[in-house]
Amino acid sequence: MRSGERRAIAEAATLLEALRPGARELVTALGDYLGQALVVGFTGPPGAGKSTLVNAVVAELRRRGQTVAVIAVDPSSPVSGGAILGDRVRMTAASGDNGVFVRSLASRGSLGGLSPAAVRVIDALDGAGFDVVLLETVGTGQSEIDVAEIADVRVVIAAPGLGDDIQAMKSGHLEIADIVVVNKADLPGASITRAQLEAALAMRVGGHGIPVLTTSALQGSGIAELVTAVDRVGKERLAAGVVARRRRRARYLIARAAADLVARRIKEGGPAVLDALADEVLAGAQTPEGAAGMLLTRL
Amino acid sequence: MRSGERRAIAEAATLLEALRPGARELVTALGDYLGQALVVGFTGPPGAGKSTLVNAVVAELRRRGQTVAVIAVDPSSPVSGGAILGDRVRMTAASGDNGVFVRSLASRGSLGGLSPAAVRVIDALDGAGFDVVLLETVGTGQSEIDVAEIADVRVVIAAPGLGDDIQAMKSGHLEIADIVVVNKADLPGASITRAQLEAALAMRVGGHGIPVLTTSALQGSGIAELVTAVDRVGKERLAAGVVARRRRRARYLIARAAADLVARRIKEGGPAVLDALADEVLAGAQTPEGAAGMLLTRL
């Protein structure tokens, strides 16, 4: 795996994704090799041209001599899932380049968002020695917040024509961006979308320094500028050190496991307790928040 | 509000959505009026024609003399959000029918999925006396699971051409369906998609009784059959009784508040504890799951 054998890398990724026997031993064995890769998150709504942009970024990184692994997280939507996986398989087959590795993952898991499996697969690809790991997710609330916790550099992708109002961006999801991209810059309205995003960023604390770049993944324009911007932010973030980055992933996995554990305990142990509290809420004697505090105490 | 005054209904919905002062008193005052409406969840991936199908269902329900409220949950994706809200506003303005009420909601909230605000808005519209409340959400994992917990009838929407592989549906999200719809039946491939879904359902325990219907919301075909199927399942579910349905919503709100509380405690109180546990995980001395158990004990 460390010598770049693709089958070994694929097996390691699967081992960690599925938490098969030996997964823990593999992470321990990888030890000092972990935390070296720059992890770059790409999020954006369906229709923003995310996959095409990520493919263009991969090509540019290769041109600069960097090895790249891509983790494409499937939004778990039953039908569109297949299409994304299909595209990915085609892309990988076409590339025939040992410096690129692509893995598609379903975002299963009871709590939605980025799956712990995806975070473990980062370890496999980081341990395999790729310079950059690109994490591509559909922007659906939780997955963006998760990417913000895990990635060193966060790229948020928008496109003209997806919505005539940028209000929603102010209410939260622009907050996680290190770099904002208006993709499909060849479409009409790109400059308006860019201006709206810049105005929204100007209202955000610390938002003035966030670049809004325009790209056309199809025409190949703006890609070099985007990769340079990612590189600049990445250099700052890598300075935080290997331990800090590995700790961040471990903290995330623990917090997710804790949330799953609470959900499971509520489901298994608490139906009678929960029904009694629900009746108190229905009677107006208790708020759901107050009842939640009592529930946690009792479980 | 009880006499159907639209401004009063809108204000009540906002009061509960935003948990403004008086929200709790309103729910208490509505008391016995709650739990009467049939709540029908519609989920499906972007591109399945969900909004158009829901509009057609609204029209058919109106034809049958039922009053309908629609809660359209915005997927929180920064850019596409605006478009959905825009469509909704246009639809409402065009209808001019007092028997229909539409409310769009952002699916904010740290945990993704259906927001507790959406569940509270169901109370407002249920209390206002609508016969049916339609809950429309994009299928993004968590929101589908949430809809399964909240809705009396669960409709899962697919469409041909969204993916050439239906494998993903077997892995979970078909599980929540009471009724499966292949929308856009006018497109080629609809019968193949239907056959694939039927095969997937046949492999699911209890899946044999789940109808797979074909509709074309644009051409208006199959809508009456869909509404009849919803009505049939709805009659069974309403027999469970008012208290059971109100309890389910309260239980959901409590469980969500509990998960939020845990996330907040981890964030506020636990950074030092979490870092120590993360280091144990990194050293291989502890699994994330084991560390999660210790974290919950210590908080």
XYZ file of C-alpha atoms in Angstrom:
598
model
C 0.000 0.000 0.000
C 2.818 2.392 0.886
C 4.533 1.574 -2.401
C 1.427 2.745 -4.273
C -0.053 -0.616 -5.265
C -3.619 0.222 -6.244
C -5.203 -3.048 -5.206
C -3.643 -2.732 -1.749
C -4.884 0.867 -1.422
C -8.392 -0.169 -2.480
C -8.380 -3.020 0.023
C -7.167 -0.737 2.809
C -9.932 1.770 2.002
C -12.551 -0.984 2.083
C -11.146 -2.406 5.314
C -11.518 0.949 7.050
C -14.802 1.879 5.353
C -16.505 -1.328 6.487
C -14.578 -1.578 9.780
C -13.572 -5.144 8.930
C -11.310 -7.174 11.246
C -7.842 -5.688 11.101
C -9.027 -2.092 10.608
C -7.722 -0.944 13.972
C -4.382 -2.714 13.473
C -4.010 -1.045 10.061
C -4.521 2.455 11.508
C -2.007 1.695 14.252
C 0.504 0.371 11.713
C 0.069 3.444 9.509
C 0.775 5.576 12.576
C 3.384 8.137 11.589
C 2.308 8.259 7.950
C -1.073 9.725 8.936
C -1.862 13.441 8.964
C 0.418 14.285 6.031
C -2.168 14.764 3.262
C -3.938 18.059 2.706
C -7.681 17.386 2.971
C -9.772 19.698 0.781
C -13.579 19.656 1.039
C -15.769 20.594 -1.920
C -19.462 21.128 -1.148
C -22.291 22.588 -3.151
C -25.878 21.961 -4.214
C -26.872 19.504 -6.932
C -26.518 21.228 -10.292
C -23.493 23.348 -9.375
C -21.244 21.143 -11.510
C -19.304 19.814 -8.541
C -18.028 16.571 -10.066
C -16.822 18.252 -13.238
C -15.059 20.933 -11.202
C -13.414 18.356 -8.952
C -12.229 16.448 -12.038
C -10.695 19.659 -13.416
C -8.991 20.345 -10.082
C -7.580 16.798 -10.077
C -6.114 17.342 -13.554
C -4.531 20.655 -12.492
C -3.043 19.136 -9.335
C -1.566 16.306 -11.426
C -0.085 18.889 -13.787
C 1.635 20.382 -10.739
C 3.058 16.976 -9.834
C 0.813 16.238 -6.862
C -0.831 12.869 -6.244
C -4.564 13.063 -5.531
C -7.212 10.857 -3.948
C -10.904 11.736 -4.330
C -13.630 10.630 -1.924
C -17.027 11.287 -3.495
C -19.774 11.042 -0.914
C -23.060 9.922 -2.339
C -26.019 11.827 -0.908
C -27.774 8.583 0.028
C -30.656 9.482 -2.186
C -31.856 6.193 -3.532
C -32.144 7.035 -7.196
C -29.606 9.752 -7.967
C -26.995 7.692 -6.134
C -26.477 5.350 -9.027
C -25.743 8.140 -11.466
C -23.007 9.633 -9.343
C -21.370 6.258 -8.787
C -21.620 5.544 -12.505
C -19.901 8.805 -13.468
C -17.145 8.130 -11.002
C -16.449 4.658 -12.227
C -16.234 6.002 -15.779
C -13.855 8.764 -14.750
C -11.530 6.412 -12.897
C -11.465 3.906 -15.705
C -10.643 6.651 -18.195
C -7.821 8.179 -16.232
C -5.375 5.236 -16.098
C -3.109 7.422 -13.961
C -1.496 5.900 -10.864
C -1.310 9.318 -9.230
C -5.120 9.497 -8.962
C -7.375 7.325 -6.845
C -11.173 7.684 -6.642
C -13.501 6.132 -4.105
C -17.276 6.631 -4.012
C -19.056 6.194 -0.708
C -22.707 6.077 0.249
C -23.490 8.483 3.085
C -25.405 5.915 5.107
C -25.788 6.217 8.832
C -28.663 7.041 11.094
C -27.709 10.657 11.574
C -27.115 11.675 7.971
C -24.268 13.982 7.077
C -20.775 12.787 6.320
C -20.405 9.196 7.461
C -17.728 8.108 9.926
C -16.800 5.614 7.180
C -15.762 8.516 4.918
C -13.538 9.901 7.659
C -11.903 6.507 8.115
C -11.307 6.244 4.361
C -9.408 9.566 4.574
C -7.012 7.763 6.932
C -6.484 5.001 4.359
C -5.715 7.434 1.522
C -3.662 9.721 3.737
C -1.713 6.679 4.912
C -1.198 5.559 1.309
C 0.775 8.757 0.809
C -1.425 10.868 -1.478
C -0.434 14.536 -1.310
C -4.020 15.779 -1.474
C -7.323 14.149 -0.520
C -10.381 15.806 -2.103
C -13.660 15.230 -0.288
C -16.678 15.907 -2.492
C -20.138 16.127 -0.881
C -23.531 17.442 -1.851
C -24.413 20.420 0.301
C -27.266 19.200 2.426
C -26.793 20.942 5.718
C -25.131 18.423 7.968
C -22.611 17.158 5.423
C -21.290 20.704 4.972
C -20.878 21.181 8.702
C -19.098 17.821 8.897
C -16.759 18.745 6.051
C -15.963 21.955 7.898
C -14.824 19.931 10.893
C -12.759 17.455 8.928
C -11.219 19.311 5.980
C -8.150 21.547 6.103
C -9.504 23.729 3.280
C -13.216 24.218 2.577
C -14.393 25.158 -0.922
C -18.094 26.046 -1.339
C -19.380 25.843 -4.919
C -22.294 27.848 -6.321
C -23.487 28.425 -9.875
C -25.673 30.962 -11.653
C -29.253 29.994 -12.406
C -29.727 27.741 -9.401
C -31.678 30.351 -7.516
C -32.625 33.974 -7.897
C -32.069 34.755 -4.255
C -28.867 34.375 -2.307
C -30.523 35.094 1.049
C -30.247 31.486 2.178
C -26.470 31.613 1.934
C -26.334 34.334 4.557
C -28.175 32.149 7.022
C -25.339 29.787 7.571
C -23.724 27.645 4.970
C -21.441 30.302 3.572
C -19.921 30.440 7.050
C -17.817 27.351 6.532
C -16.110 28.562 3.343
C -12.412 29.300 2.998
C -12.910 29.806 -0.736
C -16.163 30.404 -2.637
C -16.433 29.373 -6.290
C -19.027 30.462 -8.844
C -18.806 27.599 -11.315
C -20.397 27.548 -14.788
C -19.075 31.081 -15.320
C -19.921 30.663 -19.019
C -23.634 30.869 -18.131
C -25.426 34.223 -18.017
C -25.802 35.648 -14.522
C -22.417 34.468 -13.221
C -21.245 38.001 -12.427
C -24.505 38.768 -10.582
C -24.188 35.571 -8.525
C -20.602 36.501 -7.731
C -21.590 40.023 -6.637
C -24.365 38.637 -4.418
C -21.988 36.185 -2.779
C -19.400 38.901 -2.209
C -22.058 41.095 -0.624
C -23.151 38.215 1.621
C -19.550 37.526 2.632
C -18.994 41.200 3.417
C -21.732 40.908 6.058
C -20.052 37.932 7.684
C -17.489 38.460 10.468
C -14.108 37.658 8.916
C -15.742 37.238 5.530
C -13.789 40.025 3.833
C -10.745 37.874 3.217
C -12.692 35.024 1.589
C -12.020 34.958 -2.169
C -14.949 34.496 -4.574
C -13.523 32.910 -7.726
C -15.256 32.182 -11.015
C -14.593 28.966 -12.886
C -15.896 27.106 -15.887
C -14.979 23.503 -15.334
C -16.197 22.638 -18.829
C -14.056 25.301 -20.529
C -11.203 24.887 -18.060
C -11.126 28.561 -17.084
C -10.282 29.672 -13.544
C -9.087 26.228 -12.451
C -5.420 27.184 -12.038
C -6.453 30.205 -9.916
C -8.655 27.960 -7.753
C -5.862 25.424 -7.191
C -3.452 28.249 -6.311
C -5.963 29.607 -3.772
C -6.429 26.127 -2.268
C -2.662 25.756 -2.086
C -2.248 29.106 -0.309
C -4.879 28.318 2.360
C -3.549 24.754 2.607
C -0.012 25.920 3.437
C -1.372 27.917 6.407
C -3.449 25.008 7.634
C -0.698 22.413 7.300
C 1.369 24.584 9.624
C -1.068 23.638 12.424
C 0.742 20.327 12.562
C 0.067 16.665 12.027
C -1.183 15.882 15.533
C -3.794 18.656 15.482
C -5.220 17.356 12.213
C -5.306 13.730 13.295
C -6.905 14.746 16.600
C -9.628 16.626 14.744
C -10.640 13.478 12.858
C -10.572 11.364 16.017
C -12.667 13.955 17.912
C -15.197 13.946 15.109
C -15.462 10.137 15.147
C -15.946 10.132 18.933
C -18.608 12.861 18.835
C -20.484 11.033 16.084
C -20.288 7.742 17.970
C -21.598 9.540 21.082
C -24.592 10.916 19.150
C -25.309 7.442 17.719
C -25.051 5.948 21.194
C -27.590 8.408 22.612
C -29.964 7.735 19.711
C -29.626 3.986 20.272
C -30.176 4.247 24.013
C -33.303 6.324 23.447
C -34.554 3.750 20.973
C -33.742 0.666 23.027
C -33.983 1.659 26.635
C -36.271 4.590 26.772
C -39.693 3.997 25.170
C -41.594 4.002 28.453
C -39.616 6.951 29.799
C -40.016 8.757 26.475
C -43.786 8.174 26.365
C -44.191 9.516 29.896
C -42.170 12.614 28.997
C -44.110 13.012 25.723
C -47.345 13.079 27.698
C -45.921 15.794 29.955
C -45.030 17.826 26.855
C -48.511 17.271 25.390
C -50.079 18.391 28.679
C -48.027 21.589 28.479
C -46.242 20.722 31.734
C -42.843 20.491 30.061
C -41.024 21.815 26.999
C -39.345 19.297 24.639
C -35.994 20.796 25.689
C -36.773 20.352 29.393
C -37.957 16.820 28.726
C -34.732 16.109 26.804
C -32.654 17.103 29.829
C -34.709 14.789 32.049
C -34.417 11.983 29.497
C -30.612 12.184 29.437
C -30.499 12.136 33.218
C -32.718 9.070 33.388
C -31.004 6.976 30.698
C -57.309 30.815 13.122
C -59.913 28.134 13.748
C -62.332 29.986 11.467
C -59.830 29.704 8.621
C -58.471 33.266 8.558
C -55.296 32.977 6.515
C -53.369 35.742 8.223
C -54.066 34.146 11.607
C -52.939 30.720 10.336
C -49.748 32.215 8.896
C -49.033 33.991 12.177
C -49.630 30.817 14.172
C -47.276 28.888 11.883
C -44.583 31.551 12.300
C -45.110 31.669 16.070
C -44.470 27.922 16.346
C -41.748 27.816 13.693
C -39.683 30.496 15.445
C -40.740 29.454 18.983
C -41.746 33.047 19.726
C -43.289 34.020 23.074
C -46.759 32.520 23.264
C -45.886 29.410 21.249
C -46.384 27.070 24.170
C -49.652 28.734 25.173
C -50.922 28.384 21.593
C -50.247 24.637 21.529
C -51.982 24.238 24.883
C -54.955 26.275 23.677
C -55.222 24.209 20.488
C -55.236 21.083 22.665
C -58.139 18.928 21.496
C -57.984 20.172 17.916
C -54.551 18.590 17.468
C -53.935 15.148 15.990
C -56.903 15.300 13.573
C -55.091 15.964 10.289
C -53.648 13.165 8.190
C -49.916 13.874 7.765
C -48.518 12.592 4.456
C -44.773 12.701 3.800
C -43.392 12.968 0.249
C -39.655 12.366 -0.118
C -37.467 11.841 -3.123
C -34.220 12.965 -4.737
C -33.791 16.266 -6.565
C -35.015 15.854 -10.113
C -37.828 13.410 -9.318
C -40.423 16.120 -9.928
C -41.512 16.220 -6.295
C -42.972 19.725 -6.204
C -44.990 19.234 -9.390
C -46.332 15.931 -8.084
C -47.269 17.468 -4.736
C -49.082 20.286 -6.559
C -51.051 17.722 -8.581
C -51.933 15.813 -5.401
C -53.132 19.058 -3.803
C -55.416 19.724 -6.770
C -56.845 16.184 -6.619
C -57.457 16.394 -2.861
C -59.260 19.720 -3.385
C -61.389 18.083 -6.090
C -62.389 15.537 -3.453
C -63.386 18.337 -1.080
C -60.458 18.057 1.335
C -58.566 21.060 2.682
C -54.789 20.791 2.365
C -51.750 22.408 3.948
C -48.292 21.896 2.403
C -45.028 22.194 4.307
C -42.147 22.287 1.825
C -38.845 21.736 3.571
C -35.984 23.463 1.885
C -32.852 21.350 1.745
C -30.763 24.134 3.266
C -28.537 24.117 0.265
C -27.401 27.684 -0.115
C -28.138 28.256 -3.756
C -30.935 25.924 -4.776
C -32.881 27.057 -1.708
C -33.977 30.277 -3.299
C -35.420 28.554 -6.334
C -37.635 26.249 -4.315
C -38.925 29.089 -2.171
C -39.543 31.092 -5.319
C -41.596 28.330 -6.943
C -43.633 27.932 -3.813
C -44.448 31.572 -3.499
C -45.567 31.601 -7.109
C -47.743 28.533 -6.619
C -49.458 29.949 -3.563
C -50.094 33.282 -5.169
C -51.584 31.570 -8.203
C -53.925 29.309 -6.300
C -56.159 31.904 -4.590
C -57.953 29.003 -2.896
C -58.710 29.228 0.825
C -58.667 25.456 1.143
C -54.918 25.364 0.400
C -52.122 26.740 2.545
C -48.405 26.500 1.672
C -45.474 27.149 3.962
C -41.814 26.837 2.942
C -39.277 26.164 5.644
C -35.508 26.106 5.658
C -34.162 22.874 7.163
C -31.716 24.655 9.421
C -30.442 23.086 12.580
C -27.172 21.627 13.638
C -28.164 18.030 13.036
C -29.628 18.296 9.549
C -32.724 16.378 8.603
C -36.216 17.602 9.236
C -36.121 20.508 11.646
C -38.084 20.507 14.896
C -39.541 23.773 13.550
C -41.218 21.824 10.717
C -42.777 19.460 13.230
C -44.095 22.391 15.256
C -45.571 23.944 12.099
C -47.501 20.681 11.564
C -49.176 21.423 14.916
C -50.188 24.892 13.703
C -51.735 23.596 10.463
C -53.292 20.569 12.136
C -54.759 22.902 14.762
C -56.078 25.206 12.039
C -58.263 22.312 10.899
C -56.754 21.253 7.561
C -57.835 17.716 6.658
C -54.463 16.792 5.202
C -50.949 18.120 5.842
C -48.439 17.286 3.099
C -44.804 17.304 4.147
C -42.445 17.607 1.192
C -38.718 16.984 1.730
C -35.715 16.261 -0.418
C -34.471 12.751 0.227
C -31.131 13.284 1.902
C -30.855 10.461 4.363
C -31.818 11.930 7.689
C -34.843 13.886 6.465
C -36.385 10.677 5.118
C -35.904 8.893 8.418
C -37.435 11.874 10.207
C -40.431 11.924 7.868
C -40.894 8.216 8.583
C -41.197 9.004 12.280
C -43.564 11.920 11.874
C -45.858 11.170 8.932
C -48.900 8.885 8.987
C -48.362 7.921 5.334
C -44.958 7.881 3.646
C -44.701 8.293 -0.135
C -41.251 7.782 -1.717
C -40.848 9.301 -5.188
C -38.459 8.052 -7.870
C -38.185 8.840 -11.564
C -36.609 7.205 -14.606
C -33.287 8.548 -15.814
C -32.000 9.592 -12.410
C -29.748 6.589 -12.166
C -29.127 3.365 -14.006
C -28.840 1.341 -10.841
C -31.440 0.873 -8.161
C -29.073 -0.960 -5.806
C -28.892 1.966 -3.434
C -32.622 1.802 -2.761
C -32.229 -1.666 -1.335
C -29.762 -0.411 1.222
C -32.271 1.475 3.254
C -34.385 4.322 2.027
C -37.053 2.220 0.398
C -37.682 0.804 3.862
C -39.692 3.764 4.996
C -42.171 3.681 2.099
C -45.884 2.940 2.416
C -46.294 3.832 -1.264
C -43.632 4.102 -3.975
C -44.206 6.358 -6.974
C -42.353 6.374 -10.290
C -43.026 9.920 -11.441
C -42.308 11.257 -14.944
C -43.885 8.097 -16.370
C -43.939 9.851 -19.759
C -40.138 9.508 -19.940
C -38.528 6.410 -21.443
C -37.392 3.865 -18.902
C -40.318 4.334 -16.495
C -41.419 0.715 -16.734
C -37.854 -0.522 -16.140
C -37.518 1.718 -13.079
C -40.850 0.402 -11.825
C -39.791 -3.228 -12.322
C -36.499 -2.600 -10.497
C -38.312 -1.011 -7.564
C -40.807 -3.864 -7.389
C -37.938 -6.364 -7.389
C -36.206 -4.434 -4.600
C -39.430 -4.311 -2.568
C -39.954 -8.048 -3.041
C -36.647 -8.590 -1.225
C -37.739 -6.472 1.727
C -39.566 -8.043 4.676
C -43.170 -6.909 4.381
C -42.386 -5.232 1.082
C -44.815 -7.310 -0.974
C -47.830 -5.209 -0.032
C -46.212 -1.887 -0.969
C -47.743 -0.515 -4.185
C -45.466 0.906 -6.880
C -47.526 3.443 -8.834
C -46.611 5.363 -11.964
C -47.563 9.006 -12.350
C -46.935 11.860 -14.701
C -47.540 14.983 -12.695
C -47.140 17.096 -15.835
C -49.751 15.142 -17.805
C -51.907 14.503 -14.753
C -51.920 10.729 -15.152
C -51.944 8.380 -12.165
C -52.677 11.155 -9.656
C -56.172 9.951 -8.738
C -54.797 6.430 -8.123
C -52.045 7.855 -5.926
C -54.501 9.893 -3.845
C -56.747 6.841 -3.470
C -53.768 4.778 -2.267
C -52.795 7.509 0.218
C -56.380 7.625 1.434
C -56.507 3.861 1.945
C -53.279 3.748 4.000
C -54.343 6.928 5.797
C -57.616 5.401 7.003
C -55.675 2.535 8.643
C -53.244 4.911 10.265
C -55.858 7.331 11.558
C -57.408 4.376 13.374
C -54.309 4.360 15.636
C -55.887 7.315 17.372
C -55.209 10.955 18.048
C -53.105 10.500 21.182
C -50.708 8.047 19.529
C -50.064 10.499 16.691
C -49.559 13.499 18.957
C -47.253 11.444 21.172
C -45.136 10.486 18.174
C -44.505 14.128 17.341
C -43.696 14.967 20.969
C -41.327 12.002 21.231
C -39.563 13.125 18.087
C -39.122 16.661 19.426
C -37.737 15.329 22.720
C -35.303 12.934 21.001
C -34.080 15.737 18.728
C -33.660 18.102 21.659
C -31.713 15.383 23.493
C -29.343 14.916 20.550
C -28.856 18.702 20.323
C -28.172 18.848 24.044
C -25.486 16.171 23.815
C -23.851 17.940 20.869
C -23.886 21.224 22.808
C -22.443 19.657 25.960
C -19.638 18.083 23.938
C -18.908 21.427 22.314
C -19.063 23.542 25.463
C -17.983 21.333 28.295
C -15.858 18.664 26.801
C -12.931 19.948 24.724
C -10.284 18.826 27.209
C -12.006 15.498 27.848
C -12.502 15.043 24.113
C -8.861 15.782 23.299
C -7.677 13.284 25.891
C -9.984 10.621 24.471
C -8.923 11.508 20.910
C -5.308 10.908 21.881
C -6.257 7.503 23.296
C -7.963 6.657 19.987
C -4.927 7.857 18.018
C -2.653 5.699 20.202
C -4.856 2.704 19.396
C -5.751 2.260 23.070
C -9.432 2.943 22.485
C -12.014 2.714 19.683
C -14.110 5.818 18.853
C -17.164 3.894 20.093
C -15.491 3.019 23.388
C -14.344 6.610 23.774
C -17.895 7.805 23.077
C -19.213 5.713 25.956
C -16.591 7.187 28.288
C -17.361 10.692 27.048
C -21.068 10.359 27.845
C -20.255 9.032 31.302
C -17.909 11.940 32.030
C -20.122 14.760 30.745
